[in-house]
mmCIF file of C-alpha atoms in Angstrom:
data_model
loop_
_atom_site.group_PDB
_atom_site.id
_atom_site.type_symbol
_atom_site.label_atom_id
_atom_site.label_comp_id
_atom_site.label_asym_id
_atom_site.label_seq_id
_atom_site.Cartn_x
_atom_site.Cartn_y
_atom_site.Cartn_z
ATOM 1 C CA MET A 1 4.060 49.154 157.264
ATOM 2 C CA SER A 2 3.325 48.960 160.246
ATOM 3 C CA PRO A 3 0.811 50.419 162.659
ATOM 4 C CA VAL A 4 0.481 53.045 164.015
ATOM 5 C CA VAL A 5 1.408 52.940 167.555
ATOM 6 C CA SER A 6 -0.154 56.131 169.523
ATOM 7 C CA LYS A 7 2.764 56.786 172.772
ATOM 8 C CA LEU A 8 1.251 57.321 175.669
ATOM 9 C CA PRO A 9 1.959 58.180 178.587
ATOM 10 C CA GLU A 10 3.013 56.579 182.173
ATOM 11 C CA GLY A 11 0.091 54.004 183.415
ATOM 12 C CA PRO A 12 -1.573 53.288 179.934
ATOM 13 C CA ALA A 13 -4.927 51.767 182.350
ATOM 14 C CA ASP A 14 -4.961 55.378 184.597
ATOM 15 C CA PHE A 15 -5.205 56.548 180.883
ATOM 16 C CA TRP A 16 -8.051 54.059 179.076
ATOM 17 C CA GLN A 17 -10.281 55.060 182.048
ATOM 18 C CA ALA A 18 -9.369 58.585 182.443
ATOM 19 C CA ALA A 19 -10.416 58.772 178.368
ATOM 20 C CA VAL A 20 -13.923 57.243 178.538
ATOM 21 C CA LEU A 21 -15.350 58.375 182.408
ATOM 22 C CA ALA A 22 -14.997 62.243 180.416
ATOM 23 C CA ALA A 23 -16.298 61.594 177.174
ATOM 24 C CA ARG A 24 -18.862 63.271 176.388
ATOM 25 C CA ASP A 25 -20.791 60.592 174.827
ATOM 26 C CA ALA A 26 -22.841 57.378 177.210
ATOM 27 C CA PHE A 27 -21.013 55.183 179.146
ATOM 28 C CA PHE A 28 -21.571 52.205 181.050
ATOM 29 C CA ALA A 29 -20.387 48.690 181.260
ATOM 30 C CA CYS A 30 -21.797 45.741 182.319
ATOM 31 C CA ASP A 31 -21.018 41.900 183.179
ATOM 32 C CA GLU A 32 -22.120 38.516 182.075
ATOM 33 C CA GLN A 33 -25.468 38.955 184.785
ATOM 34 C CA GLU A 34 -26.133 42.498 183.186
ATOM 35 C CA VAL A 35 -25.009 44.375 186.448
ATOM 36 C CA ILE A 36 -23.304 48.225 185.569
ATOM 37 C CA VAL A 37 -20.330 47.464 186.977
ATOM 38 C CA ALA A 38 -18.886 51.998 185.125
ATOM 39 C CA TRP A 39 -20.839 54.519 184.980
ATOM 40 C CA ASN A 40 -19.603 58.066 183.339
ATOM 41 C CA ALA A 41 -20.544 61.468 183.987
ATOM 42 C CA ALA A 42 -22.245 61.540 180.533
ATOM 43 C CA SER A 43 -24.175 58.455 181.141
ATOM 44 C CA ALA A 44 -25.756 60.364 184.656
ATOM 45 C CA ASP A 45 -26.750 63.112 182.332
ATOM 46 C CA VAL A 46 -28.467 60.733 179.349
ATOM 47 C CA PHE A 47 -30.193 58.766 182.265
ATOM 48 C CA GLY A 48 -30.449 60.622 185.235
ATOM 49 C CA TRP A 49 -28.547 57.656 186.891
ATOM 50 C CA PRO A 50 -25.832 58.996 188.841
ATOM 51 C CA ALA A 51 -22.425 56.391 188.911
ATOM 52 C CA GLU A 52 -23.296 55.603 192.943
ATOM 53 C CA ALA A 53 -26.977 54.692 191.944
ATOM 54 C CA ALA A 54 -26.523 53.155 188.802
ATOM 55 C CA VAL A 55 -23.270 50.794 189.726
ATOM 56 C CA GLY A 56 -24.346 48.047 191.217
ATOM 57 C CA ARG A 57 -27.756 48.322 189.090
ATOM 58 C CA ARG A 58 -29.182 45.492 186.192
ATOM 59 C CA LEU A 59 -29.293 47.029 183.141
ATOM 60 C CA GLY A 60 -32.612 46.499 182.844
ATOM 61 C CA GLU A 61 -34.175 47.970 186.033
ATOM 62 C CA THR A 62 -32.489 50.621 184.797
ATOM 63 C CA LEU A 63 -32.483 50.800 181.113
ATOM 64 C CA LEU A 64 -35.608 50.669 179.385
ATOM 65 C CA LEU A 65 -33.988 49.071 175.739
ATOM 66 C CA GLY A 66 -37.154 48.758 173.726
ATOM 67 C CA GLY A 67 -36.131 46.370 170.911
ATOM 68 C CA LEU A 68 -33.866 45.459 172.362
ATOM 69 C CA ARG A 69 -34.988 43.483 175.984
ATOM 70 C CA ASP A 70 -37.894 41.780 173.644
ATOM 71 C CA ASN A 71 -34.813 39.305 173.505
ATOM 72 C CA ALA A 72 -32.061 40.768 175.078
ATOM 73 C CA SER A 73 -30.766 36.963 176.002
ATOM 74 C CA GLN A 74 -30.364 36.137 173.198
ATOM 75 C CA GLU A 75 -28.727 39.701 172.055
ATOM 76 C CA LEU A 76 -26.381 40.190 174.733
ATOM 77 C CA ALA A 77 -25.859 36.135 174.951
ATOM 78 C CA ASN A 78 -24.193 36.295 171.218
ATOM 79 C CA LEU A 79 -22.129 39.476 172.485
ATOM 80 C CA LEU A 80 -20.834 37.951 175.313
ATOM 81 C CA GLY A 81 -20.204 34.382 173.500
ATOM 82 C CA THR A 82 -17.375 33.498 170.878
ATOM 83 C CA GLY A 83 -19.569 33.862 167.581
ATOM 84 C CA ASP A 84 -19.624 36.579 164.744
ATOM 85 C CA THR A 85 -21.625 38.886 166.500
ATOM 86 C CA ALA A 86 -19.192 39.042 169.864
ATOM 87 C CA ARG A 87 -16.354 39.798 167.862
ATOM 88 C CA ARG A 88 -18.826 42.622 165.757
ATOM 89 C CA GLY A 89 -20.297 43.943 168.973
ATOM 90 C CA LEU A 90 -23.536 45.042 168.791
ATOM 91 C CA ARG A 91 -25.392 48.124 167.283
ATOM 92 C CA ARG A 92 -29.518 49.493 168.578
ATOM 93 C CA ARG A 93 -31.723 52.106 168.426
ATOM 94 C CA VAL A 94 -33.350 52.483 170.520
ATOM 95 C CA MET A 95 -36.182 52.900 174.086
ATOM 96 C CA ALA A 96 -33.752 53.823 176.323
ATOM 97 C CA ARG A 97 -35.594 55.800 179.531
ATOM 98 C CA ARG A 98 -34.229 58.045 181.970
ATOM 99 C CA LYS A 99 -34.771 58.015 185.509
ATOM 100 C CA ASP A 100 -37.763 59.208 185.839
ATOM 101 C CA GLY A 101 -39.612 57.438 183.843
ATOM 102 C CA SER A 102 -39.736 59.553 180.015
ATOM 103 C CA LEU A 103 -38.067 57.762 177.402
ATOM 104 C CA PHE A 104 -35.883 58.876 174.195
ATOM 105 C CA THR A 105 -34.174 57.456 171.963
ATOM 106 C CA ALA A 106 -30.874 56.475 171.539
ATOM 107 C CA GLU A 107 -28.492 54.881 169.638
ATOM 108 C CA ILE A 108 -26.342 52.034 171.687
ATOM 109 C CA ASP A 109 -22.720 50.749 170.917
ATOM 110 C CA PHE A 110 -22.148 47.039 172.616
ATOM 111 C CA THR A 111 -18.973 45.421 172.395
ATOM 112 C CA PRO A 112 -17.811 42.562 174.651
ATOM 113 C CA ILE A 113 -14.468 42.942 176.048
ATOM 114 C CA ASP A 114 -12.055 40.227 177.289
ATOM 115 C CA VAL A 115 -10.774 41.127 181.259
ATOM 116 C CA ASN A 116 -8.864 38.912 183.049
ATOM 117 C CA GLY A 117 -10.609 36.541 181.735
ATOM 118 C CA LEU A 118 -13.773 37.714 183.223
ATOM 119 C CA ARG A 119 -15.879 39.243 179.973
ATOM 120 C CA PHE A 120 -17.768 42.245 180.598
ATOM 121 C CA ILE A 121 -19.775 44.296 177.444
ATOM 122 C CA THR A 122 -19.552 47.644 177.037
ATOM 123 C CA ALA A 123 -21.503 50.309 175.567
ATOM 124 C CA PHE A 124 -21.226 54.531 174.337
ATOM 125 C CA ALA A 125 -24.903 55.369 174.581
ATOM 126 C CA ARG A 126 -25.557 58.925 172.949
ATOM 127 C CA ASP A 127 -29.560 60.753 172.252
ATOM 128 C CA ILE A 128 -30.599 61.049 168.716
ATOM 129 C CA SER A 129 -34.859 62.260 169.626
ATOM 130 C CA GLU A 130 -33.355 66.020 168.260
ATOM 131 C CA THR A 131 -31.658 63.684 165.182
ATOM 132 C CA MET A 132 -34.579 61.552 165.171
ATOM 133 C CA GLN A 133 -36.827 64.643 164.842
ATOM 134 C CA ALA A 134 -34.483 66.866 162.196
ATOM 135 C CA GLU A 135 -34.858 62.992 160.216
ATOM 136 C CA GLN A 136 -38.174 62.815 160.066
ATOM 137 C CA GLN A 137 -39.348 66.952 159.522
ATOM 138 C CA LEU A 138 -36.620 66.878 156.256
ATOM 139 C CA MET A 139 -38.694 63.450 155.118
ATOM 140 C CA GLN A 140 -42.134 65.014 155.921
ATOM 141 C CA ALA A 141 -40.986 67.830 153.528
ATOM 142 C CA GLN A 142 -39.811 65.867 150.771
ATOM 143 C CA LYS A 143 -42.975 64.168 150.946
ATOM 144 C CA LEU A 144 -44.959 67.135 150.538
ATOM 145 C CA GLU A 145 -42.921 68.816 148.078
ATOM 146 C CA SER A 146 -43.036 65.643 145.914
ATOM 147 C CA ILE A 147 -46.512 65.965 146.146
ATOM 148 C CA GLY A 148 -47.239 69.247 145.773
ATOM 149 C CA GLN A 149 -46.529 69.541 142.796
ATOM 150 C CA LEU A 150 -47.627 66.733 142.316
ATOM 151 C CA THR A 151 -51.068 68.446 142.681
ATOM 152 C CA GLY A 152 -49.578 71.531 141.401
ATOM 153 C CA GLY A 153 -49.579 70.418 137.483
ATOM 154 C CA LEU A 154 -52.838 68.280 137.923
ATOM 155 C CA ALA A 155 -54.684 71.325 138.920
ATOM 156 C CA HIS A 156 -53.225 72.883 136.461
ATOM 157 C CA ASP A 157 -54.199 70.904 134.195
ATOM 158 C CA PHE A 158 -57.929 70.460 135.164
ATOM 159 C CA ASN A 159 -58.363 74.315 136.189
ATOM 160 C CA ASN A 160 -57.763 75.157 131.694
ATOM 161 C CA LEU A 161 -61.034 71.654 130.976
ATOM 162 C CA LEU A 162 -62.855 74.526 133.395
ATOM 163 C CA GLY A 163 -62.510 76.624 131.835
ATOM 164 C CA ILE A 164 -63.180 75.660 128.218
ATOM 165 C CA ILE A 165 -67.085 74.006 130.032
ATOM 166 C CA ILE A 166 -67.915 77.563 132.087
ATOM 167 C CA GLY A 167 -66.720 79.426 128.504
ATOM 168 C CA SER A 168 -69.142 76.454 127.106
ATOM 169 C CA LEU A 169 -72.102 76.923 129.396
ATOM 170 C CA ASP A 170 -72.485 80.054 129.895
ATOM 171 C CA LEU A 171 -72.902 80.258 125.492
ATOM 172 C CA LEU A 172 -75.670 77.625 126.022
ATOM 173 C CA VAL A 173 -78.156 79.430 129.153
ATOM 174 C CA PRO A 174 -78.977 82.568 126.711
ATOM 175 C CA MET A 175 -79.162 79.759 124.325
ATOM 176 C CA THR A 176 -82.858 78.283 125.773
ATOM 177 C CA ASP A 177 -86.197 79.789 127.374
ATOM 178 C CA ASP A 178 -87.051 75.669 128.823
ATOM 179 C CA PRO A 179 -86.772 75.940 132.406
ATOM 180 C CA LEU A 180 -85.576 72.856 132.407
ATOM 181 C CA GLN A 181 -82.746 73.500 130.673
ATOM 182 C CA GLN A 182 -82.115 76.194 132.153
ATOM 183 C CA GLU A 183 -82.259 74.771 135.692
ATOM 184 C CA LEU A 184 -79.632 72.108 134.000
ATOM 185 C CA LEU A 185 -77.207 74.883 132.387
ATOM 186 C CA SER A 186 -76.956 76.689 136.342
ATOM 187 C CA ALA A 187 -76.699 73.753 138.229
ATOM 188 C CA SER A 188 -73.434 72.230 135.458
ATOM 189 C CA LEU A 189 -72.525 76.493 136.092
ATOM 190 C CA THR A 190 -72.266 75.724 139.820
ATOM 191 C CA ALA A 191 -70.448 71.952 140.173
ATOM 192 C CA ALA A 192 -68.386 73.648 137.495
ATOM 193 C CA HIS A 193 -67.606 76.623 139.623
ATOM 194 C CA ARG A 194 -67.246 74.368 142.868
ATOM 195 C CA GLY A 195 -64.451 72.777 140.944
ATOM 196 C CA THR A 196 -62.445 76.024 140.088
ATOM 197 C CA ASP A 197 -62.650 76.921 143.931
ATOM 198 C CA ILE A 198 -61.456 72.995 144.530
ATOM 199 C CA THR A 199 -58.613 73.848 141.900
ATOM 200 C CA ARG A 200 -57.557 77.474 143.189
ATOM 201 C CA ALA A 201 -57.353 75.557 146.821
ATOM 202 C CA LEU A 202 -55.268 73.110 144.323
ATOM 203 C CA LEU A 203 -53.176 75.326 143.370
ATOM 204 C CA SER A 204 -52.442 76.931 146.751
ATOM 205 C CA VAL A 205 -51.506 73.547 148.679
ATOM 206 C CA ALA A 206 -48.388 72.974 145.807
ATOM 207 C CA ARG A 207 -47.713 76.905 145.959
ATOM 208 C CA ARG A 208 -48.518 77.821 141.766
ATOM 209 C CA ARG A 209 -51.303 81.106 142.637
ATOM 210 C CA ALA A 210 -49.869 84.009 142.528
ATOM 211 C CA LEU A 211 -49.510 86.418 146.061
ATOM 212 C CA LYS A 212 -49.122 89.312 146.400
ATOM 213 C CA PRO A 213 -47.230 89.452 149.514
ATOM 214 C CA GLN A 214 -46.784 93.706 151.505
ATOM 215 C CA PRO A 215 -45.000 94.468 154.437
ATOM 216 C CA VAL A 216 -48.199 93.451 157.560
ATOM 217 C CA ASN A 217 -47.868 94.111 161.067
ATOM 218 C CA VAL A 218 -49.684 90.353 161.158
ATOM 219 C CA ASN A 219 -50.001 91.965 166.025
ATOM 220 C CA LEU A 220 -52.271 94.719 164.180
ATOM 221 C CA LEU A 221 -54.761 92.141 161.103
ATOM 222 C CA ILE A 222 -55.305 89.545 164.493
ATOM 223 C CA GLU A 223 -56.511 92.201 166.197
ATOM 224 C CA GLU A 224 -58.814 93.353 163.084
ATOM 225 C CA MET A 225 -60.501 90.199 162.120
ATOM 226 C CA ALA A 226 -61.283 89.624 166.042
ATOM 227 C CA PRO A 227 -65.488 90.505 164.872
ATOM 228 C CA LEU A 228 -64.968 87.765 162.352
ATOM 229 C CA LEU A 229 -62.533 85.154 164.411
ATOM 230 C CA ARG A 230 -65.452 85.401 167.076
ATOM 231 C CA GLN A 231 -68.324 84.460 165.281
ATOM 232 C CA THR A 232 -66.378 82.299 163.018
ATOM 233 C CA ALA A 233 -65.805 79.904 166.812
ATOM 234 C CA GLY A 234 -69.932 80.448 167.789
ATOM 235 C CA ARG A 235 -70.636 80.663 171.083
ATOM 236 C CA ARG A 236 -69.538 78.387 172.289
ATOM 237 C CA ILE A 237 -66.257 79.111 172.379
ATOM 238 C CA ASN A 238 -64.389 80.495 174.199
ATOM 239 C CA LEU A 239 -61.751 83.016 171.302
ATOM 240 C CA GLU A 240 -59.015 83.833 173.282
ATOM 241 C CA LEU A 241 -56.956 86.592 170.927
ATOM 242 C CA SER A 242 -52.548 87.118 171.912
ATOM 243 C CA ALA A 243 -50.889 90.283 169.972
ATOM 244 C CA ASN A 244 -49.121 93.498 170.445
ATOM 245 C CA ALA A 245 -49.814 94.893 167.248
ATOM 246 C CA ASP A 246 -46.924 97.969 168.292
ATOM 247 C CA SER A 247 -44.651 95.187 166.512
ATOM 248 C CA ALA A 248 -44.436 91.642 163.898
ATOM 249 C CA VAL A 249 -44.004 93.216 160.358
ATOM 250 C CA CYS A 250 -44.133 90.654 157.998
ATOM 251 C CA ASN A 251 -44.114 90.627 154.026
ATOM 252 C CA ILE A 252 -46.342 88.398 152.964
ATOM 253 C CA GLU A 253 -50.543 88.589 151.084
ATOM 254 C CA SER A 254 -52.717 89.360 154.321
ATOM 255 C CA GLY A 255 -55.974 87.860 152.447
ATOM 256 C CA GLY A 256 -54.031 84.832 152.210
ATOM 257 C CA LEU A 257 -52.475 84.930 156.179
ATOM 258 C CA ASN A 258 -57.440 86.251 157.003
ATOM 259 C CA ASN A 259 -58.137 82.634 154.502
ATOM 260 C CA VAL A 260 -55.331 81.111 157.135
ATOM 261 C CA LEU A 261 -56.416 82.263 159.654
ATOM 262 C CA VAL A 262 -61.090 81.746 159.664
ATOM 263 C CA ASN A 263 -60.372 77.780 157.947
ATOM 264 C CA LEU A 264 -57.281 77.209 161.148
ATOM 265 C CA VAL A 265 -61.170 78.330 163.636
ATOM 266 C CA ILE A 266 -62.941 76.481 161.810
ATOM 267 C CA ASN A 267 -60.922 72.977 162.867
ATOM 268 C CA ALA A 268 -60.372 73.708 166.502
ATOM 269 C CA ARG A 269 -64.203 74.297 166.075
ATOM 270 C CA ASP A 270 -64.958 71.400 164.663
ATOM 271 C CA ALA A 271 -62.640 69.333 167.228
ATOM 272 C CA MET A 272 -65.047 70.834 169.964
ATOM 273 C CA PRO A 273 -68.329 70.462 169.518
ATOM 274 C CA GLU A 274 -69.090 70.811 172.710
ATOM 275 C CA GLY A 275 -67.724 73.854 173.710
ATOM 276 C CA GLY A 276 -64.409 74.575 174.752
ATOM 277 C CA SER A 277 -61.289 77.616 174.550
ATOM 278 C CA ILE A 278 -59.421 78.648 171.780
ATOM 279 C CA VAL A 279 -55.958 81.081 171.018
ATOM 280 C CA VAL A 280 -54.694 83.347 168.627
ATOM 281 C CA TYR A 281 -51.179 84.585 169.750
ATOM 282 C CA ALA A 282 -48.146 85.829 167.999
ATOM 283 C CA TYR A 283 -44.807 85.847 169.010
ATOM 284 C CA SER A 284 -40.782 86.572 167.846
ATOM 285 C CA MET A 285 -38.613 83.892 167.749
ATOM 286 C CA GLU A 286 -34.644 83.583 166.772
ATOM 287 C CA ILE A 287 -33.569 80.522 165.229
ATOM 288 C CA LEU A 288 -29.900 80.236 164.809
ATOM 289 C CA PRO A 289 -27.570 78.349 162.483
ATOM 290 C CA GLN A 290 -27.071 74.783 163.139
ATOM 291 C CA SER A 291 -30.464 74.148 165.933
ATOM 292 C CA LEU A 292 -31.785 70.891 165.441
ATOM 293 C CA ALA A 293 -35.277 71.959 167.258
ATOM 294 C CA ALA A 294 -36.126 74.207 163.697
ATOM 295 C CA PRO A 295 -37.310 73.290 161.188
ATOM 296 C CA LEU A 296 -34.968 71.869 158.502
ATOM 297 C CA GLU A 297 -36.757 73.996 155.380
ATOM 298 C CA LEU A 298 -35.742 77.198 157.208
ATOM 299 C CA LYS A 299 -32.586 80.237 157.417
ATOM 300 C CA PRO A 300 -32.381 81.433 160.090
ATOM 301 C CA GLY A 301 -32.686 84.531 161.102
ATOM 302 C CA PRO A 302 -36.056 86.032 162.960
ATOM 303 C CA TYR A 303 -39.181 84.413 162.081
ATOM 304 C CA LEU A 304 -42.537 85.361 163.797
ATOM 305 C CA VAL A 305 -45.150 82.698 165.456
ATOM 306 C CA ILE A 306 -48.834 83.167 164.181
ATOM 307 C CA GLY A 307 -49.923 80.349 166.123
ATOM 308 C CA VAL A 308 -54.345 79.147 166.050
ATOM 309 C CA ASP A 309 -54.773 76.314 169.520
ATOM 310 C CA ASP A 310 -57.490 74.133 171.038
ATOM 311 C CA ASP A 311 -57.811 72.188 174.199
ATOM 312 C CA GLY A 312 -60.438 70.076 171.760
ATOM 313 C CA CYS A 313 -60.626 65.874 171.219
ATOM 314 C CA GLY A 314 -56.344 65.897 169.890
ATOM 315 C CA MET A 315 -55.000 63.729 167.489
ATOM 316 C CA THR A 316 -53.036 61.257 167.637
ATOM 317 C CA PRO A 317 -49.213 60.932 166.106
ATOM 318 C CA GLU A 318 -50.047 58.628 163.586
ATOM 319 C CA VAL A 319 -52.718 61.181 162.437
ATOM 320 C CA ALA A 320 -51.142 64.396 163.084
ATOM 321 C CA MET A 321 -47.630 63.463 160.467
ATOM 322 C CA HIS A 322 -50.884 63.326 157.632
ATOM 323 C CA ALA A 323 -52.403 66.433 158.640
ATOM 324 C CA PHE A 324 -50.955 68.679 156.045
ATOM 325 C CA ASP A 325 -51.489 66.201 153.114
ATOM 326 C CA PRO A 326 -54.150 67.253 150.633
ATOM 327 C CA PHE A 327 -57.185 65.106 150.495
ATOM 328 C CA PHE A 328 -56.261 63.854 154.247
ATOM 329 C CA THR A 329 -59.125 64.574 156.429
ATOM 330 C CA THR A 330 -61.091 63.092 160.099
ATOM 331 C CA LYS A 331 -63.919 64.683 158.934
ATOM 332 C CA PRO A 332 -67.522 62.684 158.189
ATOM 333 C CA ARG A 333 -67.581 62.420 154.057
ATOM 334 C CA GLY A 334 -69.447 66.024 152.507
ATOM 335 C CA GLN A 335 -68.199 67.812 155.516
ATOM 336 C CA GLY A 336 -64.977 68.319 154.383
ATOM 337 C CA THR A 337 -61.595 67.967 151.425
ATOM 338 C CA GLY A 338 -58.975 67.780 153.202
ATOM 339 C CA LEU A 339 -56.980 70.106 151.604
ATOM 340 C CA GLY A 340 -57.750 73.201 154.870
ATOM 341 C CA LEU A 341 -53.697 72.096 156.439
ATOM 342 C CA ALA A 342 -52.691 71.839 153.084
ATOM 343 C CA MET A 343 -53.518 74.750 151.878
ATOM 344 C CA VAL A 344 -52.273 76.295 155.626
ATOM 345 C CA TYR A 345 -48.812 74.699 154.595
ATOM 346 C CA GLY A 346 -48.438 75.787 151.280
ATOM 347 C CA PHE A 347 -49.486 79.088 152.052
ATOM 348 C CA ALA A 348 -46.752 78.812 154.582
ATOM 349 C CA ARG A 349 -43.997 78.172 152.614
ATOM 350 C CA GLN A 350 -44.667 80.193 149.790
ATOM 351 C CA SER A 351 -44.279 82.325 152.391
ATOM 352 C CA GLY A 352 -41.162 81.748 153.185
ATOM 353 C CA GLY A 353 -41.947 79.703 156.092
ATOM 354 C CA THR A 354 -43.663 77.068 157.193
ATOM 355 C CA ALA A 355 -46.209 75.188 159.890
ATOM 356 C CA ARG A 356 -46.599 72.635 162.323
ATOM 357 C CA ILE A 357 -48.610 70.651 164.258
ATOM 358 C CA GLN A 358 -48.092 70.012 167.533
ATOM 359 C CA SER A 359 -51.216 67.328 169.401
ATOM 360 C CA ALA A 360 -51.977 64.473 171.587
ATOM 361 C CA PRO A 361 -54.701 62.636 172.386
ATOM 362 C CA GLY A 362 -57.770 64.675 174.761
ATOM 363 C CA ARG A 363 -54.876 67.828 175.381
ATOM 364 C CA GLY A 364 -55.931 69.672 171.961
ATOM 365 C CA THR A 365 -54.318 71.245 169.299
ATOM 366 C CA SER A 366 -51.678 73.818 167.799
ATOM 367 C CA VAL A 367 -50.876 74.604 164.013
ATOM 368 C CA GLN A 368 -48.322 77.492 163.498
ATOM 369 C CA LEU A 369 -46.640 79.880 161.255
ATOM 370 C CA LEU A 370 -43.421 80.241 160.860
ATOM 371 C CA LEU A 371 -42.942 82.955 158.550
ATOM 372 C CA PRO A 372 -40.048 85.167 157.878
ATOM 373 C CA GLU A 373 -39.978 88.362 160.660
ATOM 374 C CA MET A 374 -39.087 92.166 158.668
ATOM 375 C CA PRO A 375 -36.779 94.398 160.718
ATOM 376 C CA ALA A 376 -37.611 96.863 162.598
#
């Protein structure tokens, strides 16, 4: 069977040129000296360089191809040569630079072509930053789901064992009048009850604790909690509330949200030992279908964003990536269980929403819950 051949209008070269220039993906080409010789409108949109400024520049002057630039000479030489790489082309995910200096993740397909005895490298590029972010969100959600399932099973079994221990200790207490034995029994009971508190927290992380949701005006709840939150923050912290008590109703457990807000204010306070500012706020947002910027675990619809922002020390990207993991903590030994933020995430997920964190060293931290908002 003969191959299918497209029937092109007159002037096929003009046809392909028009097709490339109109492509939604960024397209550019460079010669053997890496000088850019072609640059379409999408390239101008993606990289910020207009065609008249990009054409004639060397590739390295226009784009920062991290991960490719380090060994660019060899890889581009292979493309310009006659080996297997030249025949197959080259696809890479690289860090690219816009004209304003900002960086983003790009996926670029490089392909060599011969035109009138000269060899060029053509490239189609696309900004995949949102796709990468969505992939990371999915991986994080799957990881936390797996950790939650494991944690929930262990916590349930451990809670049963603690119940037997506490019951036995309660029976032993009235059986002795010896002060030393009474002291030992009291210490044992205190430790066992502390264990039940931890298992209760673990069950919250694993979303195994039964919630009692009801319609709650979140903004009103925040205002009612203002005295407690200010006391929790302490005198060195300027606590600001930004909420409108006339709207924003969610079907949640009010006590659970109280614990979340207190926990987040404590974390923010601890990140600012010399003092600073904390803002507690709530606002409505709409998640649209097929929105790449929205968390993957959320369905489209109206949501309430409940946030606690601080201007403390902040976190590195590596630390922020693990902030919701159970038992992960940056606090000194003995000053934290590493369950606080994990409980926040567990409450949000069990309430039909999710939680997210944004932070950078020296720029503070923002922790937000996204909870389904009930229609007015």
